[in-house]
Amino acid sequence: MDTFIAYLIPGIFTGAAYAIAASGLVLTYTTTRVFNIAHGAFGMVMSFIFWDFSQKQGLPVWLSLILVLGLVAPLTGLLVQRFIARGLGEAPVSVSLVVTVGLFVGLIGAAQAIWKPEPRFVPPLFADELGNDKSITIGETVVTAQQMITVGASIAVAVGLYLLLTRTRIGTAMRASVDNPELLKLYGGKPDTVAGLSWAIGISLAALGGILLVPAVGLDYYQLTLLVINAYAAAMVGRLKNLPLTFVGAMALGIADSMALGYISTDSVFADIRPVIPPLFLFAALVLLPQAQLRIGQVKGIVSAPVPSVPRMVVTGGVFLVVLLAVVSPMSEANLLLVGTAATYAMVMLSLVLLTGYGGHVSLAQLTFAGVGALAYAKLDSPNLYGLLMSALIAVAVGALVALPVLRLTGLYLALSTLAFGVLMDKVVFQNERAFGFGGALEAQRLSFFGNTVETTQAYVMVMGVFFVLVAIGILLLRRGVLGRLLVAMRDSPAACGTLGLDLRWARVGLFGLSAGVAGLAGALFAGLRGTIGAADFQYFNSLPLLLLAVVFGVTSVTGATLGGIGLMLLPVLSGSNPIAGGIVFLIIGFGAVFAGRDPNGLANLLFRLGRLLQTRVLNRIDLNLPQLPSTAAFTRTKTPTREVSGGELFDDGYGEPTPVAVGAGSVPGTDRTKEGQ
């Protein structure tokens, strides 16, 4: 019994901290319909600010708490709602998730830029002069004051939020602002003010959870940020709306985690389960959720670049390979490896073009599928086209298997299930001794064609470039066909597709499998490039900046994937040379994505418009230099008016097939145009 109590009490403490963080997450989602992926990152930044006030500036602990929880955190919440989160609840899920992922990355970059990486000690709240926590003894178990404060704070938060939402006018207004903000305005309510209050309370609770957890987990950029995944699991138990169930789920998760640590031995067959109880809890909660209803009402579409003609694809692909050859010819071995890494990231982003840009589904585990392909390639020990094909097919099978248990889920729930899958693969599979091993690595040989091995790194990078072009052309051809139109229709209006009798669930399984296969192919090629690969190359956390850069540069276009791959390759290079500069780059990209995330064509959109502008001016100049005919009526041709969405793909000649655009909430209006020429 003493042993049971010894593990029960820390579990209750951990569950209480999860409950505080999850309550803020549930409050924000319930009142604004925005799932804040950056919830833990806000808690991390507020914990650093608390340390700065209490330890660096020497302010009293109680005053530091008041400043952070009563001033800095609420003000941050109001600013986020006013300038970033307004209208996100009505946007497609892919947009709202990407914007909050941008906040996630930007806040980590801000913390690294403001507070240099160094050891920091944060004593428990109200510790003695030596920094020791006050405690009492229950049986043979020591209960610290920090643990008692955490449990008491969690109970107070749960009761306070329940009374706020169910027994007060402001709570009623919070719930009404989600159900019908226009009707709330007719009754004199202010939806924006209510949403701002929700964000203020939510970020204050994230700050409280982070501050209470710092003495246990340390003041670390990533530990505090990623710990909120456990809060996701608790929030899902409450279906993102039920605070009592959220509290129960958080307590159950904390106790289960602690009991597993005490009762599952390291040499047990279940030893690998101990570090992944929170993601398992999250995945189980998602799978057991009820059937997600189809969204009805206005069609919510995103604007895509026009698809180029087939000859244009082939010509541009050939030009790309010629330029790549000219670039890599004088390069050193180290720089060639960087170019190959950029090609790998670009190919993985092509899988996001297919899944997110065309299909409208968000995956937070694409690098995990690349890791599956790399692991299969190394284990098969067949460095040829057969081994490459089998590695991609294994990734296809894994992607389809991931989609099968969550056939009933869409949008946010589907994205979170991929996040849980990425954590499980990282902790259970990749770090297993039968795979890469914890801190270990596997050797992989270079690819060979008909018995001829690609020996030099320069030649191998060119082979990767050829595969990238082939995959890019394949994805564009798919988009031009019937299947591509079906994907866009499913993305823009699932309800309309359902009324036409289309089976969206199995189409989603096929889409996930094909997307995972493209990522697996990239991972297999990367394994051959590096020669030695490990679990660290495919950490689930890196899938978040991968998605972020794909959207920043343009997730609906091959051009965006190309630029995004180069950008993601450069990030660790900058961070390695100067951590503070790397943090600033993360900050710029993260917060830049917040404002660019609403345009799925991203920065590639600027290139598209520039190309069309130059093309128009050149054509106009040619027209001015042509001799004028007596009558041009017989020679004038008029192109059918189409919607000018956002410029064409760089592979497009300006007359390719335009992507159908669904006009409604979340779409970008276009302008009709007519082209005339002699």
PDB file of N, CA and C in Angstrom, residues 21 42 50 76 119 150 287 306 317 321 347 350 393 410 426 457 469 479 493 587 620 625 628 659 667:
ATOM      1  N   ALA A  21      -3.685  22.888 -17.787  1.00  0.00           N
ATOM      2  CA  ALA A  21      -3.361  23.207 -19.181  1.00  0.00           C
ATOM      3  C   ALA A  21      -4.513  22.832 -20.108  1.00  0.00           C
ATOM      4  N   PHE A  42       2.919  28.894 -25.433  1.00  0.00           N
ATOM      5  CA  PHE A  42       2.580  30.069 -24.622  1.00  0.00           C
ATOM      6  C   PHE A  42       2.934  29.826 -23.152  1.00  0.00           C
ATOM      7  N   PHE A  50       8.205  34.414 -16.011  1.00  0.00           N
ATOM      8  CA  PHE A  50       8.128  34.276 -14.556  1.00  0.00           C
ATOM      9  C   PHE A  50       9.524  34.113 -13.957  1.00  0.00           C
ATOM     10  N   THR A  76      -1.414  39.241 -23.563  1.00  0.00           N
ATOM     11  CA  THR A  76      -0.998  38.453 -24.722  1.00  0.00           C
ATOM     12  C   THR A  76      -2.194  37.794 -25.394  1.00  0.00           C
ATOM     13  N   PRO A 119      21.872  26.796 -18.396  1.00  0.00           N
ATOM     14  CA  PRO A 119      21.152  26.155 -17.285  1.00  0.00           C
ATOM     15  C   PRO A 119      20.441  27.195 -16.422  1.00  0.00           C
ATOM     16  N   THR A 150      -0.484  22.662  -6.642  1.00  0.00           N
ATOM     17  CA  THR A 150      -0.928  22.282  -7.986  1.00  0.00           C
ATOM     18  C   THR A 150      -2.297  21.620  -7.950  1.00  0.00           C
ATOM     19  N   VAL A 287     -10.060   7.718 -31.370  1.00  0.00           N
ATOM     20  CA  VAL A 287     -10.725   6.613 -32.064  1.00  0.00           C
ATOM     21  C   VAL A 287     -12.115   6.370 -31.495  1.00  0.00           C
ATOM     22  N   PRO A 306      -3.242  27.413 -60.992  1.00  0.00           N
ATOM     23  CA  PRO A 306      -3.637  26.644 -62.184  1.00  0.00           C
ATOM     24  C   PRO A 306      -2.627  25.552 -62.491  1.00  0.00           C
ATOM     25  N   GLY A 317      10.646  20.642 -66.168  1.00  0.00           N
ATOM     26  CA  GLY A 317      11.387  19.624 -65.438  1.00  0.00           C
ATOM     27  C   GLY A 317      12.787  19.432 -65.990  1.00  0.00           C
ATOM     28  N   LEU A 321      16.487  20.200 -64.069  1.00  0.00           N
ATOM     29  CA  LEU A 321      17.598  19.262 -63.931  1.00  0.00           C
ATOM     30  C   LEU A 321      18.892  19.852 -64.484  1.00  0.00           C
ATOM     31  N   MET A 347      10.658  16.695 -51.510  1.00  0.00           N
ATOM     32  CA  MET A 347       9.831  15.567 -51.920  1.00  0.00           C
ATOM     33  C   MET A 347       8.794  15.229 -50.850  1.00  0.00           C
ATOM     34  N   LEU A 350       6.094  17.550 -51.277  1.00  0.00           N
ATOM     35  CA  LEU A 350       5.203  17.158 -52.376  1.00  0.00           C
ATOM     36  C   LEU A 350       4.075  16.265 -51.871  1.00  0.00           C
ATOM     37  N   LEU A 393       6.189   1.204 -51.004  1.00  0.00           N
ATOM     38  CA  LEU A 393       4.948   0.454 -50.803  1.00  0.00           C
ATOM     39  C   LEU A 393       4.704   0.161 -49.323  1.00  0.00           C
ATOM     40  N   THR A 410     -12.477  13.562 -39.063  1.00  0.00           N
ATOM     41  CA  THR A 410     -12.118  14.549 -40.081  1.00  0.00           C
ATOM     42  C   THR A 410     -11.457  15.738 -39.396  1.00  0.00           C
ATOM     43  N   ASP A 426       7.967   7.352 -32.977  1.00  0.00           N
ATOM     44  CA  ASP A 426       9.254   7.855 -32.520  1.00  0.00           C
ATOM     45  C   ASP A 426       9.710   7.141 -31.252  1.00  0.00           C
ATOM     46  N   THR A 457      28.583  11.333 -54.663  1.00  0.00           N
ATOM     47  CA  THR A 457      27.466  12.079 -54.078  1.00  0.00           C
ATOM     48  C   THR A 457      26.834  13.006 -55.100  1.00  0.00           C
ATOM     49  N   VAL A 469      11.559  15.360 -59.884  1.00  0.00           N
ATOM     50  CA  VAL A 469      10.839  15.836 -61.068  1.00  0.00           C
ATOM     51  C   VAL A 469       9.760  14.836 -61.477  1.00  0.00           C
ATOM     52  N   ARG A 479      -3.545  15.717 -60.608  1.00  0.00           N
ATOM     53  CA  ARG A 479      -4.436  16.858 -60.394  1.00  0.00           C
ATOM     54  C   ARG A 479      -5.226  17.211 -61.654  1.00  0.00           C
ATOM     55  N   SER A 493     -16.063  20.812 -50.291  1.00  0.00           N
ATOM     56  CA  SER A 493     -17.416  20.562 -49.785  1.00  0.00           C
ATOM     57  C   SER A 493     -17.640  19.072 -49.559  1.00  0.00           C
ATOM     58  N   LEU A 587      11.602  32.698 -35.357  1.00  0.00           N
ATOM     59  CA  LEU A 587      10.628  33.720 -34.986  1.00  0.00           C
ATOM     60  C   LEU A 587      10.004  34.353 -36.222  1.00  0.00           C
ATOM     61  N   ASN A 620       2.483  42.858 -74.278  1.00  0.00           N
ATOM     62  CA  ASN A 620       1.997  44.181 -74.650  1.00  0.00           C
ATOM     63  C   ASN A 620       3.021  44.926 -75.499  1.00  0.00           C
ATOM     64  N   ASN A 625       4.574  46.816 -81.122  1.00  0.00           N
ATOM     65  CA  ASN A 625       5.531  46.844 -82.222  1.00  0.00           C
ATOM     66  C   ASN A 625       4.990  46.203 -83.501  1.00  0.00           C
ATOM     67  N   GLN A 628      -0.247  47.669 -87.537  1.00  0.00           N
ATOM     68  CA  GLN A 628      -1.689  47.690 -87.346  1.00  0.00           C
ATOM     69  C   GLN A 628      -2.395  47.296 -88.639  1.00  0.00           C
ATOM     70  N   THR A 659      -7.689  25.905 -61.585  1.00  0.00           N
ATOM     71  CA  THR A 659      -8.313  25.124 -60.532  1.00  0.00           C
ATOM     72  C   THR A 659      -9.682  25.704 -60.198  1.00  0.00           C
ATOM     73  N   SER A 667     -12.588  31.437 -48.630  1.00  0.00           N
ATOM     74  CA  SER A 667     -11.999  31.496 -49.958  1.00  0.00           C
ATOM     75  C   SER A 667     -11.562  32.926 -50.253  1.00  0.00           C
TER      76      SER A 667
END
